[in-house]
Amino acid sequence: MLSLKNVCWSAPDGKKVLNNISLDVDEGKLVAITGPNGGGKTSLARVIAGIEPVQSGKILLNGEDVTNLDITERARKGISFAFQQPVRFKGITVRKLLEIASGQSMGNDQLCQILGSVGLCAKDYLNREIDSTLSGGEIKRIEIATIFARHTCLSIFDEPEAGIDLWSFKNLIQVFNDMHKNLKGTLIIISHQERILRIADEIIMVSEGQVQKRGSSEEMMQHILKNQAAVSACYKQEENLNG
């Protein structure tokens, strides 16, 4: 279980981004965090992963206080983080990256199974470098494959749909479904995408640096779609008045 207790974080310019957030995420759940841009979603993910240090409050992972651990130490405790724009490593092959992620040498059968789980053919990718020759969809799926290889207790994805084509996005949904089904761990996905929100066990809405609402996917989708309809009606009314 992941527990945040009264967590606060401010940007370098002093603006408070996370304002006394407390929440629990149960083990084995797929949880989507959504909300308006600038509301604190990505900052929350980065604080959980240890990329940004909390300024007050506590973060507990399976009952252990990890608040003062950096990103490397939290990774050793079992937290994985997938960036919105994955890092490219010129000179490092896909094979090497997966072995670094798993912490051991891996046979071709293992590597094939891991890459196959994200829809990539091992023979086409194992010896390729993690560089600009890979498309956005390919690099996203390779990053997800590293998380498969690590098999951590908590995996966090920051807007995984960003910068990928429609075909890759459709496959991404299946990858997350498979991860949720086959990996014994918790998945947290930061996303605006309705199709990702619909596969979640629970949706947490973050706005103005706080948890505004949370509930089952079905319950929260009704709330989100109702709000979207109200906003669209408001815009339409404003356009009619201005017209």
Coordinates of C-alpha atoms in Angstrom, one line a residue:
M1 CA 0.0 0.0 0.0
L2 CA 1.1 3.6 -0.7
S3 CA 0.1 6.2 1.8
L4 CA 0.6 10.0 1.6
K5 CA 0.0 12.0 4.7
N6 CA -0.3 15.8 4.6
V7 CA 2.2 16.1 1.7
C8 CA 3.1 19.6 0.6
W9 CA 5.4 20.7 -2.2
S10 CA 6.1 24.1 -3.8
A11 CA 7.7 25.0 -7.1
P12 CA 11.1 26.8 -7.2
D13 CA 9.2 30.1 -7.7
G14 CA 7.5 29.5 -4.3
K15 CA 4.1 28.7 -5.7
K16 CA 2.4 26.0 -3.7
V17 CA 1.6 23.1 -6.0
L18 CA 0.7 20.3 -3.6
N19 CA -1.3 21.5 -0.7
N20 CA -1.6 19.0 2.2
I21 CA -2.5 15.9 0.2
S22 CA -3.4 12.8 2.0
L23 CA -4.4 9.6 0.2
D24 CA -4.0 5.8 0.3
V25 CA -3.7 3.5 -2.7
D26 CA -4.3 -0.2 -2.1
E27 CA -2.0 -2.9 -3.3
G28 CA -2.8 -4.5 -6.7
K29 CA -5.0 -1.6 -7.9
L30 CA -4.9 0.3 -11.2
V31 CA -5.5 3.9 -10.2
A32 CA -5.8 6.8 -12.6
I33 CA -5.1 10.3 -11.5
T34 CA -6.7 13.1 -13.5
G35 CA -7.6 16.7 -13.3
P36 CA -6.9 20.1 -15.0
N37 CA -3.5 21.1 -16.3
G38 CA -1.5 22.8 -13.6
G39 CA -3.6 21.1 -10.9
G40 CA -0.7 19.1 -9.4
K41 CA -1.0 15.6 -11.0
T42 CA 2.5 15.3 -12.4
S43 CA 4.0 17.0 -9.4
L44 CA 2.3 14.4 -7.2
A45 CA 3.7 11.6 -9.3
R46 CA 7.2 13.0 -9.2
V47 CA 7.0 13.5 -5.4
I48 CA 5.9 9.8 -4.9
A49 CA 8.8 8.6 -7.1
G50 CA 11.3 10.8 -5.2
I51 CA 12.2 13.1 -8.2
E52 CA 11.0 16.0 -6.1
P53 CA 11.5 16.1 -2.3
V54 CA 8.5 16.7 -0.1
Q55 CA 8.6 19.9 1.9
S56 CA 6.3 18.5 4.6
G57 CA 4.3 15.4 5.3
K58 CA 5.1 11.7 4.9
I59 CA 5.2 9.0 2.2
L60 CA 4.8 5.4 3.3
L61 CA 5.3 2.4 1.0
N62 CA 4.0 -0.9 2.5
G63 CA 4.2 0.7 6.0
E64 CA 7.9 1.9 5.5
D65 CA 8.6 5.6 5.7
V66 CA 10.3 6.5 2.4
T67 CA 9.9 10.3 2.7
N68 CA 13.6 11.1 2.9
L69 CA 14.7 8.6 0.3
D70 CA 15.8 9.9 -3.2
I71 CA 14.7 8.4 -6.5
T72 CA 17.4 5.8 -6.6
E73 CA 16.7 4.6 -3.1
R74 CA 13.0 4.5 -3.7
A75 CA 13.6 2.5 -6.9
R76 CA 15.4 -0.1 -4.8
K77 CA 12.4 -0.2 -2.5
G78 CA 10.2 -1.0 -5.5
I79 CA 9.0 2.2 -7.2
S80 CA 9.2 2.5 -10.9
F81 CA 8.5 5.8 -12.8
A82 CA 7.8 6.2 -16.6
F83 CA 8.3 9.7 -17.8
Q84 CA 5.9 11.6 -20.1
Q85 CA 8.8 11.9 -22.5
P86 CA 11.1 8.9 -22.0
V87 CA 14.8 9.4 -21.8
R88 CA 16.8 8.2 -24.8
F89 CA 20.2 6.5 -24.2
K90 CA 22.5 6.7 -27.3
G91 CA 25.0 3.9 -27.2
I92 CA 22.8 1.6 -25.0
T93 CA 20.9 -1.2 -26.7
V94 CA 17.4 -2.3 -25.8
R95 CA 18.9 -5.6 -24.6
K96 CA 21.3 -3.8 -22.2
L97 CA 18.6 -1.5 -20.9
L98 CA 16.3 -4.4 -20.1
E99 CA 19.1 -6.2 -18.3
I100 CA 20.0 -3.1 -16.3
A101 CA 16.3 -2.8 -15.4
S102 CA 16.1 -6.4 -14.3
G103 CA 19.4 -6.4 -12.5
Q104 CA 20.7 -9.5 -14.2
S105 CA 21.7 -11.0 -17.5
M106 CA 18.7 -12.3 -19.5
G107 CA 18.3 -15.0 -22.1
N108 CA 16.7 -14.4 -25.4
D109 CA 13.5 -16.3 -24.4
Q110 CA 13.0 -13.9 -21.4
L111 CA 13.8 -10.8 -23.5
C112 CA 11.4 -12.0 -26.2
Q113 CA 8.6 -12.6 -23.7
I114 CA 9.1 -9.1 -22.1
L115 CA 9.2 -7.3 -25.5
G116 CA 6.3 -9.4 -26.8
S117 CA 4.2 -8.3 -23.8
V118 CA 4.4 -4.7 -25.2
G119 CA 3.9 -5.7 -28.8
L120 CA 7.5 -5.6 -30.0
C121 CA 9.4 -8.3 -31.8
A122 CA 12.6 -9.1 -30.0
K123 CA 14.7 -9.8 -33.1
D124 CA 13.9 -6.4 -34.5
Y125 CA 14.7 -4.4 -31.3
L126 CA 17.2 -6.1 -29.0
N127 CA 20.3 -4.8 -30.7
R128 CA 18.9 -1.3 -31.5
E129 CA 20.1 1.7 -29.6
I130 CA 17.7 3.8 -27.5
D131 CA 18.1 6.8 -29.7
S132 CA 16.3 9.1 -32.1
T133 CA 15.7 6.3 -34.6
L134 CA 12.9 5.0 -32.4
S135 CA 9.5 6.5 -32.8
G136 CA 7.5 7.9 -29.8
G137 CA 5.4 4.8 -29.7
E138 CA 8.4 2.5 -29.8
I139 CA 10.2 4.3 -27.0
K140 CA 7.1 4.4 -24.8
R141 CA 6.7 0.6 -25.2
I142 CA 10.3 -0.1 -24.5
E143 CA 10.1 2.0 -21.3
I144 CA 7.1 0.0 -20.2
A145 CA 9.0 -3.2 -21.0
T146 CA 11.7 -2.1 -18.6
I147 CA 9.0 -1.8 -15.9
F148 CA 7.9 -5.4 -16.8
A149 CA 11.6 -6.4 -16.4
R150 CA 11.8 -4.7 -13.0
H151 CA 8.5 -6.1 -11.7
T152 CA 8.2 -3.5 -8.9
C153 CA 5.5 -3.2 -6.3
L154 CA 4.5 0.3 -7.5
S155 CA 4.7 1.5 -11.1
I156 CA 3.9 5.2 -12.0
F157 CA 3.2 6.4 -15.6
D158 CA 3.1 10.1 -16.3
E159 CA 0.7 10.7 -19.3
P160 CA 1.8 7.7 -21.3
E161 CA -0.4 8.7 -24.2
A162 CA 1.6 11.8 -24.9
G163 CA 3.3 12.0 -28.3
I164 CA 2.2 8.6 -29.6
D165 CA 0.1 7.7 -32.7
L166 CA -3.4 6.2 -32.5
W167 CA -2.3 2.7 -33.3
S168 CA 0.3 2.7 -30.5
F169 CA -2.2 4.2 -28.1
K170 CA -4.7 1.4 -28.8
N171 CA -2.0 -1.1 -28.0
L172 CA -1.0 0.8 -24.9
I173 CA -4.4 0.2 -23.4
Q174 CA -4.0 -3.5 -23.9
V175 CA -0.5 -3.4 -22.3
F176 CA -1.9 -1.7 -19.2
N177 CA -4.7 -4.2 -19.0
D178 CA -2.2 -7.0 -19.3
M179 CA 0.1 -5.4 -16.6
H180 CA -2.9 -5.1 -14.3
K181 CA -3.9 -8.7 -14.8
N182 CA -0.4 -10.3 -14.7
L183 CA 1.8 -8.2 -12.4
K184 CA 1.3 -8.4 -8.7
G185 CA 1.7 -4.7 -8.1
T186 CA 0.0 -1.3 -8.0
L187 CA -0.2 0.9 -11.2
I188 CA -0.7 4.6 -11.0
I189 CA -1.4 6.4 -14.3
I190 CA -1.5 10.1 -14.7
S191 CA -3.9 10.8 -17.7
H192 CA -6.6 12.8 -19.3
Q193 CA -7.6 10.1 -21.8
E194 CA -11.0 8.6 -21.3
R195 CA -10.0 5.1 -22.5
I196 CA -7.3 5.0 -19.9
L197 CA -9.6 6.3 -17.2
R198 CA -12.2 3.7 -18.0
I199 CA -9.8 0.7 -17.4
A200 CA -8.9 2.0 -13.9
D201 CA -10.2 0.4 -10.7
E202 CA -10.4 3.9 -9.2
I203 CA -10.0 7.5 -10.4
I204 CA -8.6 10.3 -8.3
M205 CA -9.2 13.9 -9.3
V206 CA -6.5 16.3 -8.3
S207 CA -7.0 20.1 -8.7
E208 CA -5.5 23.1 -7.0
G209 CA -3.0 20.9 -5.3
Q210 CA -5.5 18.8 -3.5
V211 CA -7.6 15.6 -3.9
Q212 CA -11.0 17.0 -4.9
K213 CA -12.8 13.7 -5.5
R214 CA -12.2 10.0 -5.8
G215 CA -14.2 6.9 -6.6
S216 CA -14.7 3.9 -8.8
S217 CA -14.1 4.4 -12.5
E218 CA -17.8 4.1 -13.3
E219 CA -18.8 6.7 -10.7
M220 CA -16.1 9.1 -11.5
M221 CA -16.6 8.9 -15.3
Q222 CA -20.2 10.0 -14.8
H223 CA -19.0 13.0 -12.8
I224 CA -16.3 13.9 -15.3
L225 CA -18.6 13.6 -18.4
K226 CA -21.2 15.7 -16.6
N227 CA -18.7 18.4 -15.9
Q228 CA -17.4 18.3 -19.5
A229 CA -21.0 18.7 -20.8
A230 CA -21.6 21.7 -18.4
V231 CA -18.4 23.3 -19.6
S232 CA -19.3 22.8 -23.3
A233 CA -22.7 24.3 -22.7
C234 CA -21.1 27.3 -21.0
Y235 CA -18.7 27.9 -23.9
K236 CA -21.6 27.5 -26.4
Q237 CA -23.7 30.1 -24.5
E238 CA -20.8 32.5 -24.4
E239 CA -20.2 32.1 -28.2
N240 CA -23.9 32.8 -28.8
L241 CA -23.8 36.0 -26.7
N242 CA -20.6 37.2 -28.4
G243 CA -22.0 36.3 -31.8

